[in-house]
mmCIF file of C-alpha atoms in Angstrom:
data_model
loop_
_atom_site.group_PDB
_atom_site.id
_atom_site.type_symbol
_atom_site.label_atom_id
_atom_site.label_comp_id
_atom_site.label_asym_id
_atom_site.label_seq_id
_atom_site.Cartn_x
_atom_site.Cartn_y
_atom_site.Cartn_z
ATOM 1 C CA MET A 1 30.566 0.552 22.481
ATOM 2 C CA TYR A 2 28.034 2.302 20.189
ATOM 3 C CA LYS A 3 29.656 1.201 16.948
ATOM 4 C CA LYS A 4 29.841 -2.424 18.127
ATOM 5 C CA ARG A 5 26.186 -2.397 19.146
ATOM 6 C CA CYS A 6 25.170 -1.049 15.748
ATOM 7 C CA ASN A 7 27.264 -3.646 13.924
ATOM 8 C CA ASP A 8 25.952 -6.501 16.087
ATOM 9 C CA LEU A 9 22.344 -5.571 15.423
ATOM 10 C CA VAL A 10 22.871 -5.209 11.680
ATOM 11 C CA ASN A 11 24.781 -8.510 11.525
ATOM 12 C CA GLU A 12 21.819 -10.245 13.156
ATOM 13 C CA LEU A 13 19.708 -9.129 10.206
ATOM 14 C CA LYS A 14 22.298 -10.341 7.713
ATOM 15 C CA ILE A 15 22.522 -13.781 9.324
ATOM 16 C CA THR A 16 18.735 -14.262 9.124
ATOM 17 C CA ASN A 17 18.431 -12.748 5.604
ATOM 18 C CA GLN A 18 16.422 -9.828 6.974
ATOM 19 C CA TYR A 19 18.988 -7.205 5.978
ATOM 20 C CA ARG A 20 17.581 -4.864 3.362
ATOM 21 C CA GLU A 21 19.740 -4.190 0.322
ATOM 22 C CA PHE A 22 18.872 -1.299 -1.967
ATOM 23 C CA LYS A 23 19.073 -2.056 -5.676
ATOM 24 C CA GLU A 24 19.688 0.945 -7.904
ATOM 25 C CA ILE A 25 16.726 1.004 -10.274
ATOM 26 C CA ASN A 26 16.797 3.870 -12.765
ATOM 27 C CA ARG A 27 13.433 3.825 -14.454
ATOM 28 C CA VAL A 28 13.460 4.838 -18.109
ATOM 29 C CA GLY A 29 11.183 7.835 -18.584
ATOM 30 C CA GLY A 30 8.355 7.057 -20.990
ATOM 31 C CA ASN A 31 9.225 3.349 -21.065
ATOM 32 C CA TYR A 32 8.101 2.099 -17.635
ATOM 33 C CA PRO A 33 8.240 -0.768 -16.553
ATOM 34 C CA LEU A 34 11.678 -0.802 -18.184
ATOM 35 C CA ALA A 35 14.585 0.440 -16.067
ATOM 36 C CA LYS A 36 18.371 0.404 -15.940
ATOM 37 C CA ASN A 37 20.378 -1.511 -13.336
ATOM 38 C CA ASN A 38 24.004 -0.585 -13.889
ATOM 39 C CA SER A 39 24.269 -0.916 -17.670
ATOM 40 C CA SER A 40 21.583 -3.572 -18.062
ATOM 41 C CA GLU A 41 18.002 -2.923 -19.122
ATOM 42 C CA ILE A 42 15.609 -4.698 -16.765
ATOM 43 C CA ASN A 43 11.868 -5.216 -16.410
ATOM 44 C CA VAL A 44 10.307 -4.243 -13.061
ATOM 45 C CA PHE A 45 7.534 -6.497 -11.717
ATOM 46 C CA CYS A 46 7.239 -5.282 -8.123
ATOM 47 C CA SER A 47 6.580 -1.543 -8.308
ATOM 48 C CA ASN A 48 3.702 0.141 -6.470
ATOM 49 C CA ASP A 49 3.240 2.412 -9.486
ATOM 50 C CA TYR A 50 0.321 0.151 -10.305
ATOM 51 C CA LEU A 51 -1.169 2.160 -13.174
ATOM 52 C CA GLY A 52 2.062 3.636 -14.541
ATOM 53 C CA MET A 53 0.794 7.156 -13.807
ATOM 54 C CA SER A 54 4.312 8.354 -12.977
ATOM 55 C CA GLN A 55 4.969 8.129 -16.722
ATOM 56 C CA ASN A 56 1.739 9.801 -17.862
ATOM 57 C CA LYS A 57 2.633 12.760 -20.117
ATOM 58 C CA GLU A 58 -0.182 14.957 -18.828
ATOM 59 C CA VAL A 59 1.046 14.393 -15.265
ATOM 60 C CA MET A 60 4.691 15.056 -16.089
ATOM 61 C CA LEU A 61 3.941 18.242 -18.044
ATOM 62 C CA SER A 62 1.803 19.604 -15.197
ATOM 63 C CA MET A 63 4.745 19.094 -12.846
ATOM 64 C CA VAL A 64 7.174 20.813 -15.206
ATOM 65 C CA ASP A 65 4.792 23.762 -15.578
ATOM 66 C CA ALA A 66 4.389 24.124 -11.801
ATOM 67 C CA ILE A 67 8.105 23.980 -11.074
ATOM 68 C CA ILE A 68 8.813 26.676 -13.674
ATOM 69 C CA LYS A 69 6.071 28.934 -12.295
ATOM 70 C CA TYR A 70 6.561 28.385 -8.555
ATOM 71 C CA GLY A 71 10.019 26.913 -8.010
ATOM 72 C CA ALA A 72 11.252 23.641 -6.561
ATOM 73 C CA GLY A 73 10.024 23.724 -2.950
ATOM 74 C CA ALA A 74 7.029 24.785 -0.880
ATOM 75 C CA GLY A 75 9.161 26.933 1.408
ATOM 76 C CA GLY A 76 7.771 25.775 4.719
ATOM 77 C CA SER A 77 5.001 23.984 6.554
ATOM 78 C CA ARG A 78 1.385 24.480 5.520
ATOM 79 C CA ASN A 79 1.001 27.075 8.289
ATOM 80 C CA ILE A 80 4.237 28.943 7.521
ATOM 81 C CA GLY A 81 4.276 29.851 3.865
ATOM 82 C CA GLY A 82 3.856 26.374 2.409
ATOM 83 C CA THR A 83 0.192 26.475 1.359
ATOM 84 C CA HIS A 84 0.110 27.067 -2.395
ATOM 85 C CA LYS A 85 -2.917 27.020 -4.698
ATOM 86 C CA TYR A 86 -2.610 23.358 -5.676
ATOM 87 C CA PHE A 87 -3.455 22.163 -2.153
ATOM 88 C CA SER A 88 -6.993 23.542 -2.212
ATOM 89 C CA LEU A 89 -7.548 22.209 -5.725
ATOM 90 C CA LEU A 90 -6.318 18.721 -4.859
ATOM 91 C CA GLU A 91 -8.073 18.532 -1.481
ATOM 92 C CA LYS A 92 -11.351 19.492 -3.169
ATOM 93 C CA SER A 93 -10.787 16.890 -5.885
ATOM 94 C CA LEU A 94 -9.998 14.171 -3.311
ATOM 95 C CA SER A 95 -12.986 14.903 -1.066
ATOM 96 C CA ASP A 96 -15.343 14.925 -4.066
ATOM 97 C CA TRP A 97 -13.801 11.663 -5.318
ATOM 98 C CA HIS A 98 -14.511 9.879 -2.045
ATOM 99 C CA LYS A 99 -17.866 11.617 -1.453
ATOM 100 C CA LYS A 100 -16.622 13.261 1.742
ATOM 101 C CA GLU A 101 -16.869 16.814 3.054
ATOM 102 C CA SER A 102 -13.178 17.551 3.460
ATOM 103 C CA ALA A 103 -9.635 16.309 2.798
ATOM 104 C CA LEU A 104 -6.172 16.862 4.235
ATOM 105 C CA ILE A 105 -2.895 16.196 2.401
ATOM 106 C CA TYR A 106 0.280 14.882 4.039
ATOM 107 C CA PRO A 107 3.811 14.477 2.611
ATOM 108 C CA THR A 108 3.548 10.652 2.683
ATOM 109 C CA GLY A 109 1.030 7.865 3.123
ATOM 110 C CA TYR A 110 2.896 6.648 6.200
ATOM 111 C CA SER A 111 2.586 10.022 7.912
ATOM 112 C CA SER A 112 -1.095 10.352 7.019
ATOM 113 C CA ASN A 113 -1.800 7.150 8.953
ATOM 114 C CA ASP A 114 0.647 7.685 11.801
ATOM 115 C CA ALA A 115 -0.176 11.340 12.523
ATOM 116 C CA THR A 116 -3.944 11.046 12.054
ATOM 117 C CA ILE A 117 -4.304 7.992 14.282
ATOM 118 C CA GLN A 118 -2.124 9.467 17.016
ATOM 119 C CA CYS A 119 -4.093 12.710 16.910
ATOM 120 C CA LEU A 120 -7.526 11.103 17.071
ATOM 121 C CA LEU A 121 -6.603 8.765 19.903
ATOM 122 C CA ARG A 122 -4.892 11.500 21.928
ATOM 123 C CA LYS A 123 -7.896 13.802 21.583
ATOM 124 C CA PHE A 124 -10.232 10.929 22.510
ATOM 125 C CA PRO A 125 -8.175 9.341 25.336
ATOM 126 C CA ASP A 126 -11.066 7.077 26.365
ATOM 127 C CA MET A 127 -11.508 5.779 22.795
ATOM 128 C CA VAL A 128 -10.868 2.032 22.347
ATOM 129 C CA VAL A 129 -9.059 1.162 19.120
ATOM 130 C CA PHE A 130 -9.799 -2.101 17.292
ATOM 131 C CA SER A 131 -7.061 -2.942 14.792
ATOM 132 C CA ASP A 132 -6.790 -5.747 12.233
ATOM 133 C CA ALA A 133 -3.892 -8.101 12.997
ATOM 134 C CA LYS A 134 -2.304 -7.490 9.577
ATOM 135 C CA ASN A 135 -2.519 -3.702 9.502
ATOM 136 C CA HIS A 136 0.409 -1.755 8.049
ATOM 137 C CA ALA A 137 3.362 -0.578 10.131
ATOM 138 C CA SER A 138 2.197 3.041 9.864
ATOM 139 C CA ILE A 139 -1.081 2.119 11.561
ATOM 140 C CA ILE A 140 0.656 0.004 14.183
ATOM 141 C CA ASN A 141 3.089 2.794 14.992
ATOM 142 C CA GLY A 142 0.286 5.309 15.374
ATOM 143 C CA ILE A 143 -1.574 3.028 17.782
ATOM 144 C CA ARG A 144 1.509 2.066 19.797
ATOM 145 C CA SER A 145 2.367 5.732 20.331
ATOM 146 C CA VAL A 146 -0.692 6.391 22.507
ATOM 147 C CA LYS A 147 -2.046 5.059 25.785
ATOM 148 C CA ASN A 148 -5.543 4.152 24.606
ATOM 149 C CA THR A 149 -6.942 0.688 25.174
ATOM 150 C CA LYS A 150 -6.046 -1.484 22.184
ATOM 151 C CA GLU A 151 -7.767 -4.569 20.810
ATOM 152 C CA VAL A 152 -6.224 -6.516 17.919
ATOM 153 C CA PHE A 153 -8.743 -8.704 16.094
ATOM 154 C CA ARG A 154 -7.874 -11.686 13.914
ATOM 155 C CA HIS A 155 -7.242 -10.757 10.301
ATOM 156 C CA ASN A 156 -10.490 -10.105 8.402
ATOM 157 C CA ASP A 157 -12.441 -11.937 11.149
ATOM 158 C CA VAL A 158 -15.710 -10.104 11.810
ATOM 159 C CA PHE A 159 -16.729 -12.659 14.433
ATOM 160 C CA ASP A 160 -13.608 -12.030 16.488
ATOM 161 C CA LEU A 161 -14.085 -8.280 16.009
ATOM 162 C CA GLU A 162 -17.657 -8.460 17.281
ATOM 163 C CA GLU A 163 -16.625 -10.491 20.323
ATOM 164 C CA LYS A 164 -14.161 -7.759 21.216
ATOM 165 C CA LEU A 165 -16.644 -4.954 20.540
ATOM 166 C CA LYS A 166 -19.181 -6.620 22.847
ATOM 167 C CA GLN A 167 -16.844 -6.199 25.792
ATOM 168 C CA TYR A 168 -17.358 -2.420 25.897
ATOM 169 C CA PRO A 169 -20.443 -0.301 26.705
ATOM 170 C CA LEU A 170 -22.257 1.264 23.775
ATOM 171 C CA ASN A 171 -21.365 4.796 24.883
ATOM 172 C CA THR A 172 -17.615 4.032 25.048
ATOM 173 C CA PRO A 173 -15.901 5.768 22.089
ATOM 174 C CA LYS A 174 -14.504 3.217 19.619
ATOM 175 C CA ILE A 175 -12.687 3.200 16.300
ATOM 176 C CA ILE A 176 -12.148 0.230 13.967
ATOM 177 C CA ILE A 177 -9.011 0.550 11.820
ATOM 178 C CA PHE A 178 -8.508 -1.750 8.855
ATOM 179 C CA GLU A 179 -7.348 -1.872 5.237
ATOM 180 C CA SER A 180 -9.328 -2.616 2.099
ATOM 181 C CA VAL A 181 -6.616 -4.449 0.132
ATOM 182 C CA TYR A 182 -3.726 -5.920 2.135
ATOM 183 C CA SER A 183 -0.376 -5.343 0.509
ATOM 184 C CA MET A 184 1.420 -8.615 1.259
ATOM 185 C CA ASP A 185 -1.395 -11.152 0.815
ATOM 186 C CA GLY A 186 -3.453 -9.337 -1.837
ATOM 187 C CA ASP A 187 -6.686 -10.160 -0.014
ATOM 188 C CA VAL A 188 -9.685 -7.916 0.650
ATOM 189 C CA ALA A 189 -11.335 -6.976 3.945
ATOM 190 C CA PRO A 190 -15.038 -7.605 4.629
ATOM 191 C CA ILE A 191 -15.617 -3.860 4.412
ATOM 192 C CA LYS A 192 -19.411 -3.807 4.416
ATOM 193 C CA GLU A 193 -19.657 -6.286 7.293
ATOM 194 C CA ILE A 194 -17.233 -4.236 9.395
ATOM 195 C CA ALA A 195 -19.141 -1.032 8.593
ATOM 196 C CA ASP A 196 -22.384 -2.730 9.678
ATOM 197 C CA LEU A 197 -20.788 -3.827 12.953
ATOM 198 C CA ALA A 198 -19.552 -0.305 13.575
ATOM 199 C CA LYS A 199 -23.112 1.009 13.395
ATOM 200 C CA VAL A 200 -24.359 -1.590 15.869
ATOM 201 C CA TYR A 201 -21.597 -0.898 18.394
ATOM 202 C CA ASN A 202 -21.337 2.890 17.936
ATOM 203 C CA ALA A 203 -17.808 2.855 16.475
ATOM 204 C CA LEU A 204 -16.029 5.046 13.967
ATOM 205 C CA THR A 205 -14.557 3.298 10.915
ATOM 206 C CA TYR A 206 -11.097 4.146 9.565
ATOM 207 C CA LEU A 207 -10.285 2.506 6.230
ATOM 208 C CA ASP A 208 -6.836 2.445 4.633
ATOM 209 C CA GLU A 209 -7.384 2.332 0.839
ATOM 210 C CA VAL A 210 -3.705 2.692 -0.096
ATOM 211 C CA HIS A 211 -3.596 -0.403 -2.332
ATOM 212 C CA ALA A 212 -7.050 0.104 -3.831
ATOM 213 C CA VAL A 213 -7.283 3.773 -4.852
ATOM 214 C CA GLY A 214 -6.958 4.070 -8.613
ATOM 215 C CA MET A 215 -7.492 0.374 -9.218
ATOM 216 C CA TYR A 216 -11.052 -0.306 -8.027
ATOM 217 C CA GLY A 217 -14.428 1.373 -8.326
ATOM 218 C CA GLU A 218 -16.184 3.070 -11.226
ATOM 219 C CA THR A 219 -13.977 6.165 -10.921
ATOM 220 C CA GLY A 220 -11.045 4.445 -9.183
ATOM 221 C CA ALA A 221 -11.915 5.784 -5.728
ATOM 222 C CA GLY A 222 -11.166 2.411 -4.143
ATOM 223 C CA TYR A 223 -12.795 -0.742 -2.879
ATOM 224 C CA SER A 224 -15.352 1.167 -0.823
ATOM 225 C CA GLU A 225 -16.551 2.759 -4.077
ATOM 226 C CA LEU A 226 -16.609 -0.640 -5.788
ATOM 227 C CA LEU A 227 -18.883 -1.941 -3.020
ATOM 228 C CA GLY A 228 -20.910 1.274 -2.807
ATOM 229 C CA VAL A 229 -20.153 1.826 0.872
ATOM 230 C CA GLU A 230 -18.049 5.030 0.853
ATOM 231 C CA LYS A 231 -20.692 6.843 2.890
ATOM 232 C CA GLU A 232 -20.600 4.110 5.521
ATOM 233 C CA ILE A 233 -16.910 4.755 6.228
ATOM 234 C CA ASP A 234 -16.120 7.675 8.537
ATOM 235 C CA ILE A 235 -12.464 8.221 7.601
ATOM 236 C CA ILE A 236 -10.737 7.057 4.421
ATOM 237 C CA GLN A 237 -6.943 7.249 4.215
ATOM 238 C CA SER A 238 -4.819 6.707 1.141
ATOM 239 C CA THR A 239 -1.611 7.567 -0.655
ATOM 240 C CA MET A 240 -0.604 9.299 -3.858
ATOM 241 C CA ALA A 241 2.509 7.130 -4.238
ATOM 242 C CA LYS A 242 0.861 4.008 -5.642
ATOM 243 C CA GLY A 243 -2.074 4.110 -8.050
ATOM 244 C CA ILE A 244 -1.714 7.896 -8.384
ATOM 245 C CA GLY A 245 1.967 7.375 -9.142
ATOM 246 C CA ILE A 246 3.785 10.205 -7.331
ATOM 247 C CA ILE A 247 4.061 10.790 -3.551
ATOM 248 C CA GLY A 248 1.941 12.062 -0.674
ATOM 249 C CA GLY A 249 -0.823 10.845 1.591
ATOM 250 C CA TYR A 250 -4.258 12.074 2.593
ATOM 251 C CA ILE A 251 -7.365 11.561 4.655
ATOM 252 C CA VAL A 252 -10.963 12.392 3.754
ATOM 253 C CA SER A 253 -13.793 12.675 6.263
ATOM 254 C CA THR A 254 -16.261 15.129 7.767
ATOM 255 C CA GLU A 255 -15.307 18.781 8.099
ATOM 256 C CA GLU A 256 -15.151 18.383 11.879
ATOM 257 C CA ILE A 257 -12.769 15.423 11.910
ATOM 258 C CA VAL A 258 -10.470 16.862 9.235
ATOM 259 C CA ASP A 259 -10.344 20.239 10.974
ATOM 260 C CA LEU A 260 -9.507 18.555 14.293
ATOM 261 C CA VAL A 261 -6.625 16.655 12.709
ATOM 262 C CA ARG A 262 -5.422 19.726 10.787
ATOM 263 C CA SER A 263 -5.390 21.705 14.024
ATOM 264 C CA TYR A 264 -3.825 19.168 16.390
ATOM 265 C CA ALA A 265 -1.795 16.508 14.529
ATOM 266 C CA SER A 266 1.862 17.331 15.171
ATOM 267 C CA GLY A 267 2.945 15.041 12.326
ATOM 268 C CA PHE A 268 1.031 17.332 9.980
ATOM 269 C CA ILE A 269 1.629 20.725 11.584
ATOM 270 C CA PHE A 270 5.393 20.514 12.036
ATOM 271 C CA THR A 271 6.469 19.147 8.673
ATOM 272 C CA THR A 272 7.329 20.859 5.408
ATOM 273 C CA ALA A 273 4.557 20.933 2.832
ATOM 274 C CA LEU A 274 4.757 19.106 -0.486
ATOM 275 C CA PRO A 275 6.188 21.268 -3.315
ATOM 276 C CA PRO A 276 3.834 22.780 -5.923
ATOM 277 C CA SER A 277 5.156 20.476 -8.661
ATOM 278 C CA ILE A 278 4.297 17.349 -6.645
ATOM 279 C CA VAL A 279 0.780 18.471 -5.759
ATOM 280 C CA ALA A 280 0.142 19.660 -9.318
ATOM 281 C CA GLY A 281 1.191 16.242 -10.607
ATOM 282 C CA CYS A 282 -1.039 14.467 -8.100
ATOM 283 C CA LEU A 283 -3.962 16.681 -9.117
ATOM 284 C CA ALA A 284 -3.441 15.884 -12.799
ATOM 285 C CA SER A 285 -3.167 12.168 -12.020
ATOM 286 C CA VAL A 286 -6.298 12.048 -9.845
ATOM 287 C CA ASN A 287 -8.339 13.967 -12.403
ATOM 288 C CA HIS A 288 -7.152 11.618 -15.161
ATOM 289 C CA ILE A 289 -7.933 8.472 -13.152
ATOM 290 C CA LYS A 290 -11.432 9.747 -12.336
ATOM 291 C CA LYS A 291 -12.394 10.003 -15.989
ATOM 292 C CA SER A 292 -10.312 7.187 -17.512
ATOM 293 C CA SER A 293 -10.932 3.497 -16.862
ATOM 294 C CA LYS A 294 -8.402 2.475 -19.515
ATOM 295 C CA GLU A 295 -5.483 1.988 -17.121
ATOM 296 C CA ARG A 296 -7.323 0.005 -14.445
ATOM 297 C CA ASP A 297 -9.163 -2.133 -17.017
ATOM 298 C CA LEU A 298 -5.852 -3.066 -18.607
ATOM 299 C CA LEU A 299 -4.288 -3.643 -15.175
ATOM 300 C CA HIS A 300 -6.939 -6.240 -14.342
ATOM 301 C CA LYS A 301 -6.646 -7.821 -17.796
ATOM 302 C CA ARG A 302 -2.868 -8.177 -17.398
ATOM 303 C CA THR A 303 -3.287 -9.487 -13.844
ATOM 304 C CA GLU A 304 -5.653 -12.193 -15.019
ATOM 305 C CA TYR A 305 -3.214 -13.201 -17.747
ATOM 306 C CA LEU A 306 -0.374 -13.326 -15.200
ATOM 307 C CA ARG A 307 -2.413 -15.571 -12.905
ATOM 308 C CA GLU A 308 -3.183 -17.929 -15.793
ATOM 309 C CA LYS A 309 0.479 -18.180 -16.826
ATOM 310 C CA LEU A 310 1.642 -18.809 -13.253
ATOM 311 C CA GLU A 311 -0.929 -21.575 -12.951
ATOM 312 C CA GLU A 312 0.278 -23.145 -16.195
ATOM 313 C CA TYR A 313 3.732 -23.502 -14.635
ATOM 314 C CA SER A 314 2.281 -24.628 -11.267
ATOM 315 C CA ILE A 315 3.935 -21.676 -9.576
ATOM 316 C CA PRO A 316 2.365 -21.329 -6.127
ATOM 317 C CA VAL A 317 0.314 -18.169 -5.483
ATOM 318 C CA LEU A 318 -1.139 -17.473 -2.052
ATOM 319 C CA PRO A 319 -4.788 -18.617 -2.297
ATOM 320 C CA GLU A 320 -6.097 -15.618 -0.333
ATOM 321 C CA SER A 321 -5.003 -13.228 -3.074
ATOM 322 C CA SER A 322 -7.909 -11.965 -5.177
ATOM 323 C CA THR A 323 -6.520 -8.621 -6.370
ATOM 324 C CA HIS A 324 -3.767 -7.184 -8.564
ATOM 325 C CA ILE A 325 -1.231 -8.097 -5.858
ATOM 326 C CA ILE A 326 0.069 -11.616 -6.495
ATOM 327 C CA PRO A 327 2.162 -13.193 -3.705
ATOM 328 C CA VAL A 328 4.327 -16.023 -5.051
ATOM 329 C CA ILE A 329 5.307 -18.064 -2.026
ATOM 330 C CA ILE A 330 8.848 -19.359 -1.573
ATOM 331 C CA GLY A 331 8.895 -20.083 2.154
ATOM 332 C CA ASP A 332 12.640 -19.797 2.756
ATOM 333 C CA SER A 333 14.503 -16.527 3.288
ATOM 334 C CA GLN A 334 17.767 -17.669 1.720
ATOM 335 C CA LYS A 335 16.085 -19.157 -1.354
ATOM 336 C CA CYS A 336 13.917 -16.075 -1.693
ATOM 337 C CA LYS A 337 17.002 -13.883 -1.843
ATOM 338 C CA GLU A 338 18.819 -16.254 -4.198
ATOM 339 C CA ALA A 339 15.825 -16.485 -6.538
ATOM 340 C CA SER A 340 15.597 -12.690 -6.724
ATOM 341 C CA GLU A 341 19.298 -12.403 -7.587
ATOM 342 C CA GLU A 342 19.001 -15.121 -10.240
ATOM 343 C CA LEU A 343 16.042 -13.407 -11.891
ATOM 344 C CA LEU A 344 17.934 -10.124 -12.017
ATOM 345 C CA ASN A 345 21.320 -11.412 -13.117
ATOM 346 C CA THR A 346 20.191 -14.078 -15.602
ATOM 347 C CA PHE A 347 16.820 -12.857 -16.872
ATOM 348 C CA ASN A 348 16.974 -9.053 -16.327
ATOM 349 C CA ILE A 349 13.826 -9.151 -14.207
ATOM 350 C CA TYR A 350 13.581 -7.240 -10.948
ATOM 351 C CA VAL A 351 11.378 -8.717 -8.211
ATOM 352 C CA GLN A 352 12.285 -7.791 -4.645
ATOM 353 C CA PRO A 353 12.443 -10.656 -2.075
ATOM 354 C CA ILE A 354 9.985 -10.155 0.806
ATOM 355 C CA ASN A 355 11.319 -11.711 3.992
ATOM 356 C CA SER A 356 10.620 -11.517 7.731
ATOM 357 C CA PRO A 357 9.669 -9.284 9.534
ATOM 358 C CA THR A 358 7.587 -7.861 6.664
ATOM 359 C CA VAL A 359 5.947 -11.283 6.405
ATOM 360 C CA GLU A 360 5.958 -14.210 8.820
ATOM 361 C CA LYS A 361 8.861 -16.655 8.741
ATOM 362 C CA GLY A 362 8.014 -19.557 6.487
ATOM 363 C CA SER A 363 5.910 -17.352 4.179
ATOM 364 C CA GLU A 364 8.758 -15.538 2.429
ATOM 365 C CA ARG A 365 7.678 -14.508 -1.044
ATOM 366 C CA PHE A 366 7.814 -12.444 -4.170
ATOM 367 C CA ARG A 367 5.105 -9.801 -4.302
ATOM 368 C CA ILE A 368 4.464 -9.578 -8.021
ATOM 369 C CA ASN A 369 2.205 -7.260 -9.942
ATOM 370 C CA ALA A 370 1.682 -6.616 -13.599
ATOM 371 C CA THR A 371 0.809 -3.125 -14.815
ATOM 372 C CA PRO A 372 -1.023 -1.745 -17.863
ATOM 373 C CA ASN A 373 2.406 -1.127 -19.402
ATOM 374 C CA HIS A 374 3.502 -4.766 -19.205
ATOM 375 C CA THR A 375 2.836 -6.753 -22.353
ATOM 376 C CA GLU A 376 1.829 -10.398 -22.560
ATOM 377 C CA GLU A 377 5.336 -11.082 -23.858
ATOM 378 C CA HIS A 378 6.796 -9.494 -20.716
ATOM 379 C CA ILE A 379 4.594 -11.741 -18.582
ATOM 380 C CA ASP A 380 5.483 -14.850 -20.590
ATOM 381 C CA HIS A 381 9.172 -14.114 -20.031
ATOM 382 C CA LEU A 382 8.616 -13.538 -16.311
ATOM 383 C CA CYS A 383 6.766 -16.807 -15.748
ATOM 384 C CA LEU A 384 9.242 -18.863 -17.756
ATOM 385 C CA ALA A 385 12.074 -17.261 -15.774
ATOM 386 C CA ILE A 386 10.433 -17.927 -12.400
ATOM 387 C CA ASN A 387 9.768 -21.527 -13.356
ATOM 388 C CA THR A 388 13.395 -22.007 -14.422
ATOM 389 C CA VAL A 389 14.758 -20.424 -11.238
ATOM 390 C CA PHE A 390 12.372 -22.312 -8.959
ATOM 391 C CA ASN A 391 13.354 -25.616 -10.546
ATOM 392 C CA LYS A 392 17.041 -24.750 -10.207
ATOM 393 C CA LEU A 393 16.637 -23.887 -6.503
ATOM 394 C CA ASP A 394 14.181 -26.756 -5.810
ATOM 395 C CA ILE A 395 11.422 -24.420 -4.605
ATOM 396 C CA ASN A 396 8.220 -25.600 -6.276
ATOM 397 C CA LYS A 397 7.604 -28.971 -4.644
ATOM 398 C CA HIS A 398 8.242 -27.700 -1.136
ATOM 399 C CA GLU A 399 5.906 -24.754 -1.576
ATOM 400 C CA LYS A 400 2.988 -26.737 -3.001
ATOM 401 C CA GLN A 401 3.061 -28.752 0.207
ATOM 402 C CA LEU A 402 3.280 -25.527 2.236
ATOM 403 C CA LEU A 403 0.216 -24.006 0.581
ATOM 404 C CA SER A 404 -1.899 -27.139 0.973
ATOM 405 C CA SER A 405 -0.979 -27.670 4.637
#
């Protein structure tokens, strides 16, 4: 009975092309974005290692040094033997970076959203949560796990948000949860406008900067830094697995909010702490990003070149995208999968197909990003390959109509 149920559910995913297949991608140390798939050398164009910091020599050496000095693991949760010296150093660096009083580090970005949101809403049971319709699964899971009143506002729609805020008395606790850069569409939230609304309606603001930290702002602190509104945001959440290039998540906020979460969030309290080598690497990466604009400047230069080349071939990019995340729309789950396989097998290019439920049916896509380590020649090869594959699978014409409809 149980085995059949499992097989039936998985087969449903396979039939609709929603079944996730894991490609073995062995990145070549010191040569990212090059990697090995079986015996073939491939070029990766869909990694979240946006700045290539996982390959930074300073970062790697700091991790080697820490593992030799302190061993491979943390040994326990933060409360039971797992708090080593690198935590205080990194938390201080993160809070200073975001101009906040305090920071708290989690093992992953997912857990930093999920555990923090659950904690805040459980400790403020009368708090109404206002969530953007396209928020990440980690945010959605955190909200769904509590009994608080929930309001979902239309994506990036401040008018719809205000209409929902108006429904509640001024003294009702409220929190607005949204992202700065959205990972599947590559668009940007109206951060300042939402922060202004929060002041009017007495709401906390919770901003997920996962896809912006490292890439935007004078010191790479994210889109809120770019816009000069960090101080207007009550809680900033981000990850160390994307622009920072390693793994881990964090929040920064006031001392009171961070201490509340540190003291009550079960997803933080009852999990093993990150090892010294990981936190040391994150610290080295953050400190490098703060003082170096080289990587993000080159990222944006390569992104602009990629956009120009895609346009030359009339390859359809989602119009909402204005960031380093470039969604190339295919609009058919089967063709999306086939196009990905063709790029890998014929052109040695790895771009993962993004199908439902990650994106809506009919908007299946490649989520492409260049990095500072991609050359113009790499990008030329990518765009020629996509154009060839799209023509072979008869994708282009259909998708131009889709985007204009």
